[in-house]
PDB file of C-alpha atoms in Angstrom:
ATOM      1  CA  MET X   6     -95.846 -34.379  80.502  1.00 48.00           C
ATOM      2  CA  ALA X   7     -93.309 -33.896  78.025  1.00 50.00           C
ATOM      3  CA  ASN X   8     -89.750 -34.290  78.537  1.00 54.00           C
ATOM      4  CA  HIS X   9     -87.495 -31.363  77.340  1.00 52.00           C
ATOM      5  CA  PRO X  10     -83.789 -31.940  76.218  1.00 53.00           C
ATOM      6  CA  LYS X  11     -81.446 -31.309  78.880  1.00 54.00           C
ATOM      7  CA  PRO X  12     -78.951 -28.296  78.172  1.00 53.00           C
ATOM      8  CA  THR X  13     -75.549 -29.502  77.397  1.00 52.00           C
ATOM      9  CA  ALA X  14     -72.742 -28.499  79.812  1.00 51.00           C
ATOM     10  CA  GLU X  15     -71.110 -27.202  76.312  1.00 53.00           C
ATOM     11  CA  PRO X  16     -70.986 -22.939  76.527  1.00 54.00           C
ATOM     12  CA  VAL X  17     -72.267 -21.115  73.542  1.00 52.00           C
ATOM     13  CA  VAL X  18     -69.019 -19.522  71.924  1.00 51.00           C
ATOM     14  CA  ILE X  19     -68.963 -16.373  70.089  1.00 52.00           C
ATOM     15  CA  GLY X  20     -66.546 -14.827  67.861  1.00 52.00           C
ATOM     16  CA  TYR X  21     -62.984 -16.905  68.477  1.00 51.00           C
ATOM     17  CA  PRO X  22     -63.620 -20.474  69.755  1.00 54.00           C
ATOM     18  CA  ALA X  23     -62.821 -21.279  73.426  1.00 53.00           C
ATOM     19  CA  ALA X  24     -59.619 -22.629  74.799  1.00 53.00           C
ATOM     20  CA  GLY X  25     -59.832 -26.347  74.480  1.00 54.00           C
ATOM     21  CA  ILE X  26     -61.668 -26.392  71.319  1.00 54.00           C
ATOM     22  CA  ALA X  27     -60.439 -26.756  68.053  1.00 55.00           C
ATOM     23  CA  ALA X  28     -61.098 -24.267  65.380  1.00 54.00           C
ATOM     24  CA  PRO X  29     -63.019 -25.623  62.561  1.00 57.00           C
ATOM     25  CA  LEU X  30     -60.946 -26.189  59.371  1.00 54.00           C
ATOM     26  CA  PRO X  31     -61.583 -23.953  56.716  1.00 54.00           C
ATOM     27  CA  SER X  32     -63.685 -25.109  53.827  1.00 54.00           C
ATOM     28  CA  ALA X  33     -62.817 -25.536  50.390  1.00 51.00           C
ATOM     29  CA  THR X  34     -64.094 -22.158  49.295  1.00 52.00           C
ATOM     30  CA  ALA X  35     -62.468 -20.440  51.895  1.00 51.00           C
ATOM     31  CA  TYR X  36     -60.293 -17.626  50.667  1.00 50.00           C
ATOM     32  CA  ALA X  37     -56.383 -17.717  51.205  1.00 52.00           C
ATOM     33  CA  TYR X  38     -54.979 -14.345  52.096  1.00 52.00           C
ATOM     34  CA  ALA X  39     -51.309 -15.168  51.646  1.00 55.00           C
ATOM     35  CA  THR X  40     -48.817 -12.999  49.990  1.00 60.00           C
ATOM     36  CA  PRO X  41     -49.017 -14.048  45.994  1.00 62.00           C
ATOM     37  CA  ARG X  42     -46.266 -15.092  44.046  1.00 63.00           C
ATOM     38  CA  PRO X  43     -44.065 -12.738  41.684  1.00 59.00           C
ATOM     39  CA  ASP X  44     -45.148 -12.599  37.887  1.00 58.00           C
ATOM     40  CA  PRO X  45     -42.186 -14.948  36.479  1.00 58.00           C
ATOM     41  CA  TYR X  46     -39.446 -12.725  34.637  1.00 52.00           C
ATOM     42  CA  TYR X  47     -39.054 -13.062  31.068  1.00 52.00           C
ATOM     43  CA  ALA X  48     -36.220 -11.492  29.203  1.00 53.00           C
ATOM     44  CA  ASP X  49     -37.762  -8.989  26.635  1.00 55.00           C
ATOM     45  CA  PRO X  50     -36.315 -10.262  22.848  1.00 55.00           C
ATOM     46  CA  ARG X  51     -36.164  -6.717  21.585  1.00 54.00           C
ATOM     47  CA  THR X  52     -33.518  -5.943  24.733  1.00 58.00           C
ATOM     48  CA  GLY X  53     -31.202  -8.623  23.344  1.00 58.00           C
ATOM     49  CA  ALA X  54     -31.682  -7.530  19.602  1.00 63.00           C
ATOM     50  CA  ALA X  55     -30.836  -4.457  20.587  1.00 63.00           C
ATOM     51  CA  PHE X  56     -27.997  -5.145  22.637  1.00 61.00           C
ATOM     52  CA  SER X  57     -26.467  -7.364  19.284  1.00 71.00           C
ATOM     53  CA  ALA X  58     -27.230  -4.400  16.952  1.00 71.00           C
ATOM     54  CA  ASN X  59     -25.529  -1.982  18.881  1.00 74.00           C
ATOM     55  CA  ARG X  60     -22.552  -3.833  19.311  1.00 76.00           C
ATOM     56  CA  ASN X  61     -22.225  -4.836  15.699  1.00 79.00           C
ATOM     57  CA  LEU X  62     -22.735  -1.026  14.991  1.00 80.00           C
ATOM     58  CA  LEU X  63     -19.562  -0.397  17.260  1.00 81.00           C
ATOM     59  CA  LEU X  64     -17.415  -2.978  15.960  1.00 84.00           C
ATOM     60  CA  TYR X  65     -18.379  -1.883  12.247  1.00 82.00           C
ATOM     61  CA  ARG X  66     -17.298   1.647  13.061  1.00 86.00           C
ATOM     62  CA  ILE X  67     -14.179   0.638  14.605  1.00 89.00           C
ATOM     63  CA  LEU X  68     -13.499  -1.285  11.383  1.00 88.00           C
ATOM     64  CA  ILE X  69     -13.975   1.527   9.477  1.00 90.00           C
ATOM     65  CA  ALA X  70     -11.922   4.032  11.261  1.00 90.00           C
ATOM     66  CA  ALA X  71      -9.339   1.650  11.475  1.00 91.00           C
ATOM     67  CA  SER X  72      -9.371   1.325   7.643  1.00 89.00           C
ATOM     68  CA  VAL X  73      -9.585   5.272   7.145  1.00 91.00           C
ATOM     69  CA  ALA X  74      -6.528   5.765   9.258  1.00 90.00           C
ATOM     70  CA  PHE X  75      -4.814   2.788   7.559  1.00 87.00           C
ATOM     71  CA  LEU X  76      -5.484   4.695   4.066  1.00 88.00           C
ATOM     72  CA  LEU X  77      -4.571   7.770   5.458  1.00 87.00           C
ATOM     73  CA  VAL X  78      -1.006   6.459   6.717  1.00 83.00           C
ATOM     74  CA  GLY X  79      -0.738   4.748   3.319  1.00 79.00           C
ATOM     75  CA  PHE X  80      -1.303   7.988   1.277  1.00 79.00           C
ATOM     76  CA  ILE X  81       0.806  10.443   3.800  1.00 76.00           C
ATOM     77  CA  SER X  82       3.822   7.660   2.974  1.00 70.00           C
ATOM     78  CA  PHE X  83       2.823   8.377  -0.898  1.00 72.00           C
ATOM     79  CA  PHE X  84       3.048  11.598  -1.079  1.00 72.00           C
ATOM     80  CA  LEU X  85       6.196  12.061   1.121  1.00 67.00           C
ATOM     81  CA  TRP X  86       7.677   9.623  -0.783  1.00 65.00           C
ATOM     82  CA  LEU X  87       6.669  11.425  -4.150  1.00 70.00           C
ATOM     83  CA  PHE X  88       8.299  14.666  -2.861  1.00 72.00           C
ATOM     84  CA  LEU X  89      10.807  13.231  -0.935  1.00 69.00           C
ATOM     85  CA  ARG X  90      11.893  10.194  -2.994  1.00 78.00           C
ATOM     86  CA  PRO X  91      15.625  10.421  -2.244  1.00 89.00           C
ATOM     87  CA  SER X  92      17.981  10.222  -5.352  1.00 93.00           C
ATOM     88  CA  VAL X  93      20.863   6.858  -5.565  1.00 96.00           C
ATOM     89  CA  PRO X  94      24.144   7.790  -4.700  1.00 97.00           C
ATOM     90  CA  VAL X  95      27.072   7.893  -7.233  1.00 98.00           C
ATOM     91  CA  PHE X  96      29.978   6.103  -7.220  1.00 98.00           C
ATOM     92  CA  ILE X  97      32.808   6.345  -9.354  1.00 98.00           C
ATOM     93  CA  VAL X  98      35.903   4.629  -9.857  1.00 98.00           C
ATOM     94  CA  SER X  99      38.388   6.917  -9.494  1.00 97.00           C
ATOM     95  CA  SER X 100      41.486   4.630  -9.141  1.00 97.00           C
ATOM     96  CA  ALA X 101      42.222   0.998  -9.661  1.00 98.00           C
ATOM     97  CA  THR X 102      45.651  -0.643  -9.118  1.00 97.00           C
ATOM     98  CA  VAL X 103      46.890  -4.217  -9.477  1.00 97.00           C
ATOM     99  CA  SER X 104      49.903  -5.867  -7.926  1.00 97.00           C
ATOM    100  CA  ALA X 105      51.760  -9.587  -7.830  1.00 96.00           C
ATOM    101  CA  PHE X 106      48.964 -10.400 -10.650  1.00 96.00           C
ATOM    102  CA  ASN X 107      50.496 -14.196 -11.774  1.00 94.00           C
ATOM    103  CA  LEU X 108      48.544 -16.080 -13.905  1.00 92.00           C
ATOM    104  CA  SER X 109      50.001 -19.559 -13.121  1.00 89.00           C
ATOM    105  CA  SER X 110      49.304 -22.720 -16.318  1.00 83.00           C
ATOM    106  CA  PRO X 111      47.183 -20.179 -18.609  1.00 79.00           C
ATOM    107  CA  SER X 112      46.399 -23.191 -21.178  1.00 78.00           C
ATOM    108  CA  GLY X 113      46.785 -25.504 -18.726  1.00 81.00           C
ATOM    109  CA  PRO X 114      43.614 -28.159 -17.072  1.00 85.00           C
ATOM    110  CA  THR X 115      44.112 -25.663 -13.961  1.00 90.00           C
ATOM    111  CA  PRO X 116      45.183 -22.478 -14.548  1.00 93.00           C
ATOM    112  CA  GLN X 117      45.196 -20.532 -11.155  1.00 94.00           C
ATOM    113  CA  LEU X 118      45.260 -16.634 -10.528  1.00 95.00           C
ATOM    114  CA  SER X 119      47.289 -15.123  -7.896  1.00 96.00           C
ATOM    115  CA  SER X 120      46.880 -11.232  -7.409  1.00 96.00           C
ATOM    116  CA  SER X 121      46.446  -8.137  -5.140  1.00 97.00           C
ATOM    117  CA  PHE X 122      43.748  -5.738  -6.317  1.00 98.00           C
ATOM    118  CA  ASP X 123      43.620  -1.780  -4.711  1.00 98.00           C
ATOM    119  CA  LEU X 124      40.208  -0.023  -5.885  1.00 98.00           C
ATOM    120  CA  ALA X 125      39.136   3.751  -5.011  1.00 98.00           C
ATOM    121  CA  LEU X 126      35.474   4.536  -5.408  1.00 98.00           C
ATOM    122  CA  ASN X 127      34.495   7.700  -5.321  1.00 98.00           C
ATOM    123  CA  VAL X 128      30.847   8.004  -3.282  1.00 98.00           C
ATOM    124  CA  SER X 129      29.027  11.210  -3.533  1.00 98.00           C
ATOM    125  CA  ASN X 130      25.586  11.488  -2.031  1.00 98.00           C
ATOM    126  CA  PRO X 131      23.639  14.039  -4.249  1.00 96.00           C
ATOM    127  CA  ASN X 132      20.367  14.497  -1.846  1.00 94.00           C
ATOM    128  CA  LYS X 133      20.509  18.270   0.209  1.00 89.00           C
ATOM    129  CA  LYS X 134      19.234  17.137   3.606  1.00 87.00           C
ATOM    130  CA  MET X 135      18.859  13.116   3.414  1.00 92.00           C
ATOM    131  CA  GLY X 136      21.831  11.094   5.089  1.00 95.00           C
ATOM    132  CA  VAL X 137      22.472   7.545   3.702  1.00 97.00           C
ATOM    133  CA  ASN X 138      23.357   4.311   5.979  1.00 97.00           C
ATOM    134  CA  TYR X 139      25.288   1.900   4.208  1.00 98.00           C
ATOM    135  CA  PHE X 140      25.993  -1.356   5.697  1.00 97.00           C
ATOM    136  CA  HIS X 141      27.001  -5.530   4.794  1.00 97.00           C
ATOM    137  CA  VAL X 142      28.933  -3.542   2.087  1.00 98.00           C
ATOM    138  CA  ALA X 143      31.004  -5.938  -0.280  1.00 98.00           C
ATOM    139  CA  ALA X 144      33.593  -5.187  -3.087  1.00 98.00           C
ATOM    140  CA  ALA X 145      34.375  -8.117  -5.708  1.00 98.00           C
ATOM    141  CA  VAL X 146      36.002  -7.986  -8.975  1.00 98.00           C
ATOM    142  CA  ALA X 147      35.407  -9.959 -12.209  1.00 97.00           C
ATOM    143  CA  TYR X 148      36.403 -10.911 -15.463  1.00 97.00           C
ATOM    144  CA  ASP X 149      33.941 -11.887 -18.328  1.00 95.00           C
ATOM    145  CA  GLY X 150      31.224 -12.520 -15.121  1.00 94.00           C
ATOM    146  CA  VAL X 151      33.831 -14.734 -13.253  1.00 96.00           C
ATOM    147  CA  ILE X 152      34.445 -13.209  -9.805  1.00 96.00           C
ATOM    148  CA  LEU X 153      38.369 -13.278  -9.091  1.00 96.00           C
ATOM    149  CA  ALA X 154      38.273 -11.495  -5.546  1.00 96.00           C
ATOM    150  CA  GLU X 155      36.033  -9.784  -3.135  1.00 96.00           C
ATOM    151  CA  THR X 156      35.864  -8.798   0.254  1.00 97.00           C
ATOM    152  CA  ALA X 157      34.112  -7.139   2.925  1.00 97.00           C
ATOM    153  CA  LEU X 158      34.080  -3.711   3.964  1.00 97.00           C
ATOM    154  CA  SER X 159      33.415  -1.674   6.651  1.00 97.00           C
ATOM    155  CA  PRO X 160      29.913   0.035   7.050  1.00 97.00           C
ATOM    156  CA  PHE X 161      29.417   3.977   7.012  1.00 97.00           C
ATOM    157  CA  TYR X 162      27.097   6.798   6.909  1.00 97.00           C
ATOM    158  CA  GLN X 163      26.861   9.773   4.610  1.00 97.00           C
ATOM    159  CA  GLU X 164      25.902  13.254   5.137  1.00 96.00           C
ATOM    160  CA  GLY X 165      23.734  14.799   2.291  1.00 94.00           C
ATOM    161  CA  ARG X 166      25.823  16.664   0.003  1.00 95.00           C
ATOM    162  CA  THR X 167      29.049  15.166   0.732  1.00 97.00           C
ATOM    163  CA  SER X 168      31.749  12.658  -0.638  1.00 97.00           C
ATOM    164  CA  THR X 169      33.651  10.063   0.727  1.00 97.00           C
ATOM    165  CA  THR X 170      36.532   7.723  -0.603  1.00 97.00           C
ATOM    166  CA  LEU X 171      35.956   4.099  -0.236  1.00 96.00           C
ATOM    167  CA  GLN X 172      39.147   1.803  -0.497  1.00 97.00           C
ATOM    168  CA  ALA X 173      38.358  -1.521  -1.535  1.00 97.00           C
ATOM    169  CA  PRO X 174      41.587  -3.433  -1.422  1.00 97.00           C
ATOM    170  CA  LEU X 175      41.141  -7.383  -2.682  1.00 97.00           C
ATOM    171  CA  ALA X 176      43.480 -10.235  -2.837  1.00 95.00           C
ATOM    172  CA  THR X 177      43.075 -13.850  -4.221  1.00 94.00           C
ATOM    173  CA  ARG X 178      46.001 -16.453  -3.951  1.00 93.00           C
ATOM    174  CA  GLN X 179      46.056 -19.507  -6.220  1.00 91.00           C
ATOM    175  CA  GLU X 180      42.675 -19.443  -7.099  1.00 93.00           C
ATOM    176  CA  TYR X 181      41.243 -21.564  -9.757  1.00 93.00           C
ATOM    177  CA  VAL X 182      39.479 -19.385 -12.329  1.00 93.00           C
ATOM    178  CA  GLY X 183      38.677 -21.747 -15.340  1.00 92.00           C
ATOM    179  CA  LEU X 184      39.946 -22.218 -18.555  1.00 92.00           C
ATOM    180  CA  ASP X 185      38.052 -19.697 -20.694  1.00 93.00           C
ATOM    181  CA  VAL X 186      38.854 -17.039 -18.047  1.00 94.00           C
ATOM    182  CA  ALA X 187      43.008 -17.873 -18.367  1.00 94.00           C
ATOM    183  CA  GLU X 188      42.513 -17.669 -22.239  1.00 93.00           C
ATOM    184  CA  GLY X 189      40.425 -14.467 -22.500  1.00 95.00           C
ATOM    185  CA  ILE X 190      42.787 -12.763 -19.778  1.00 95.00           C
ATOM    186  CA  SER X 191      46.290 -13.672 -22.010  1.00 92.00           C
ATOM    187  CA  HIS X 192      44.817 -13.115 -25.131  1.00 93.00           C
ATOM    188  CA  ASP X 193      43.737  -9.601 -23.911  1.00 94.00           C
ATOM    189  CA  ARG X 194      47.400  -9.158 -22.707  1.00 93.00           C
ATOM    190  CA  ALA X 195      48.973 -10.319 -25.840  1.00 91.00           C
ATOM    191  CA  THR X 196      46.585  -8.108 -28.171  1.00 93.00           C
ATOM    192  CA  SER X 197      45.981  -4.605 -26.031  1.00 93.00           C
ATOM    193  CA  GLY X 198      48.335  -4.982 -23.506  1.00 93.00           C
ATOM    194  CA  ALA X 199      45.580  -4.671 -21.252  1.00 96.00           C
ATOM    195  CA  VAL X 200      42.702  -6.405 -19.606  1.00 96.00           C
ATOM    196  CA  ARG X 201      39.087  -5.438 -19.044  1.00 96.00           C
ATOM    197  CA  PHE X 202      37.988  -6.016 -15.288  1.00 97.00           C
ATOM    198  CA  ASP X 203      34.843  -5.236 -13.890  1.00 98.00           C
ATOM    199  CA  VAL X 204      34.118  -3.600 -10.426  1.00 98.00           C
ATOM    200  CA  MET X 205      30.729  -4.557  -8.335  1.00 98.00           C
ATOM    201  CA  VAL X 206      29.852  -3.066  -5.004  1.00 98.00           C
ATOM    202  CA  GLU X 207      27.006  -4.386  -3.095  1.00 98.00           C
ATOM    203  CA  ALA X 208      25.340  -3.017   0.229  1.00 98.00           C
ATOM    204  CA  TRP X 209      22.344  -2.649   2.100  1.00 98.00           C
ATOM    205  CA  VAL X 210      21.298   0.880   2.432  1.00 97.00           C
ATOM    206  CA  TRP X 211      18.319   3.355   4.012  1.00 94.00           C
ATOM    207  CA  PHE X 212      18.031   6.867   3.672  1.00 94.00           C
ATOM    208  CA  LYS X 213      17.122   9.486   6.347  1.00 91.00           C
ATOM    209  CA  THR X 214      16.196  12.331   7.357  1.00 86.00           C
ATOM    210  CA  SER X 215      15.311  14.326  10.674  1.00 81.00           C
ATOM    211  CA  ALA X 216      11.458  13.473  10.930  1.00 78.00           C
ATOM    212  CA  TRP X 217      11.359  10.466   8.230  1.00 79.00           C
ATOM    213  CA  SER X 218      13.435   7.752   6.556  1.00 84.00           C
ATOM    214  CA  THR X 219      13.202   4.881   4.271  1.00 87.00           C
ATOM    215  CA  SER X 220      13.087   1.116   5.098  1.00 88.00           C
ATOM    216  CA  SER X 221      16.451  -0.888   3.715  1.00 94.00           C
ATOM    217  CA  SER X 222      16.952  -2.177   0.635  1.00 95.00           C
ATOM    218  CA  VAL X 223      20.049  -3.643  -1.380  1.00 97.00           C
ATOM    219  CA  MET X 224      22.133  -1.107  -3.703  1.00 98.00           C
ATOM    220  CA  LYS X 225      23.860  -2.782  -6.378  1.00 98.00           C
ATOM    221  CA  VAL X 226      26.844  -1.263  -8.401  1.00 98.00           C
ATOM    222  CA  TYR X 227      28.196  -2.411 -11.429  1.00 98.00           C
ATOM    223  CA  CYS X 228      31.297  -0.486 -12.527  1.00 98.00           C
ATOM    224  CA  GLU X 229      31.850  -2.319 -16.294  1.00 96.00           C
ATOM    225  CA  GLY X 230      35.285  -2.109 -18.225  1.00 95.00           C
ATOM    226  CA  ILE X 231      37.820  -0.866 -15.710  1.00 97.00           C
ATOM    227  CA  THR X 232      40.519  -1.238 -17.776  1.00 97.00           C
ATOM    228  CA  ILE X 233      44.292  -2.214 -16.299  1.00 97.00           C
ATOM    229  CA  SER X 234      47.465  -2.027 -18.335  1.00 96.00           C
ATOM    230  CA  LEU X 235      49.061  -5.488 -18.141  1.00 94.00           C
ATOM    231  CA  ILE X 236      51.417  -5.172 -20.676  1.00 87.00           C
ATOM    232  CA  ASN X 237      52.356  -8.971 -21.315  1.00 83.00           C
ATOM    233  CA  ASP X 238      52.615 -11.810 -19.474  1.00 82.00           C
ATOM    234  CA  THR X 239      55.613 -11.161 -17.729  1.00 87.00           C
ATOM    235  CA  VAL X 240      54.301  -7.932 -16.341  1.00 92.00           C
ATOM    236  CA  THR X 241      52.735  -8.620 -12.628  1.00 94.00           C
ATOM    237  CA  SER X 242      51.341  -4.867 -12.016  1.00 96.00           C
ATOM    238  CA  GLY X 243      49.382  -2.335 -13.344  1.00 96.00           C
ATOM    239  CA  SER X 244      47.015   0.571 -13.236  1.00 97.00           C
ATOM    240  CA  MET X 245      44.060   1.875 -14.398  1.00 97.00           C
ATOM    241  CA  ALA X 246      44.620   3.338 -17.878  1.00 94.00           C
ATOM    242  CA  GLY X 247      41.972   6.175 -19.174  1.00 88.00           C
ATOM    243  CA  PRO X 248      39.474   8.428 -17.488  1.00 93.00           C
ATOM    244  CA  THR X 249      37.787   7.943 -14.207  1.00 95.00           C
ATOM    245  CA  LYS X 250      34.621   5.203 -14.821  1.00 95.00           C
ATOM    246  CA  GLN X 251      30.830   6.360 -13.523  1.00 97.00           C
ATOM    247  CA  CYS X 252      29.247   2.956 -12.133  1.00 98.00           C
ATOM    248  CA  GLN X 253      25.491   2.026 -13.089  1.00 98.00           C
ATOM    249  CA  VAL X 254      23.477   2.094  -9.474  1.00 98.00           C
ATOM    250  CA  ASN X 255      20.024   0.365  -8.695  1.00 97.00           C
ATOM    251  CA  ILE X 256      18.607   0.109  -5.653  1.00 95.00           C
ATOM    252  CA  GLY X 257      15.454  -2.140  -5.200  1.00 91.00           C
ATOM    253  CA  TRP X 258      12.967  -0.003  -3.473  1.00 76.00           C
TER     254      TRP X 258
END
C-alpha cells in the first residue's frame, strides 16, 4: 500500500499572512507606490533677461528725464539772463581832497609819503526792479600804477533806481613809494601845480529781485586821472580840480 505524505501542521493562508509568519519580500519587479519626487526647478533664463532689460530701460528713462530737466533749467536761466540781465552800477568821483601831504626826500634813495585822502563817490543803481548787494568793498588811491593808500569799506545794499554817496577816507604814514613815484609827483607839482591820481574800488556784488538773483561776481571800478591841486612842494593840502569824473565799471560775469 502506497505511503501518502502527511499533511503539515502549517495552515494555508489566503490574503494577509497569519500572525507569526513573515511577509514575503517584494520581488525586483514589484512597483513601489511611493510619492514621486517633484521635478527640479530651473529658472527660466528668459525671465532674468527680461528683468535686466526692464532695469536698464528704467535707468535710461531716469537719465533722460534728468538731462531734460537740467537743460530746461539751463534754458530758463539763460532767457531770464537775457531779459533780466542787470546793468552795472554807475560810479562817479564827486569830490576828492588831500591833506597832510608830505613827500620826504623825493630825490633821495628812500622817498617816503605821508598823506590823508578823503574821497566821495556817487554810486547809482540804474536797474528798475533789481537791488545790488556790495560786500568785501575796498578802495585805493594810486599814482602811475603804484598804490599809495588803501582801505576797507562797509558793505551796503542799494535798491533799484537809487543813488548813494560812498565816503572813502584813506591815509598813509611814511610809506616808501619808490624813486620813480617820488620824482613823478615832484615833477607834476612843479610843472602844472596839480597831481593826477587814480582811484580804484573793488567789491563782490550780486543782484537780486523778488524772485531771482545772480551769483556773486567781482566788480572792479577804475577812475583814472583824478586831478588834485598841489601848487608846489610846500603846499600840504588840495582838492579836486575840474568837474566830476565818471569811472569805468567791470563785472566778471
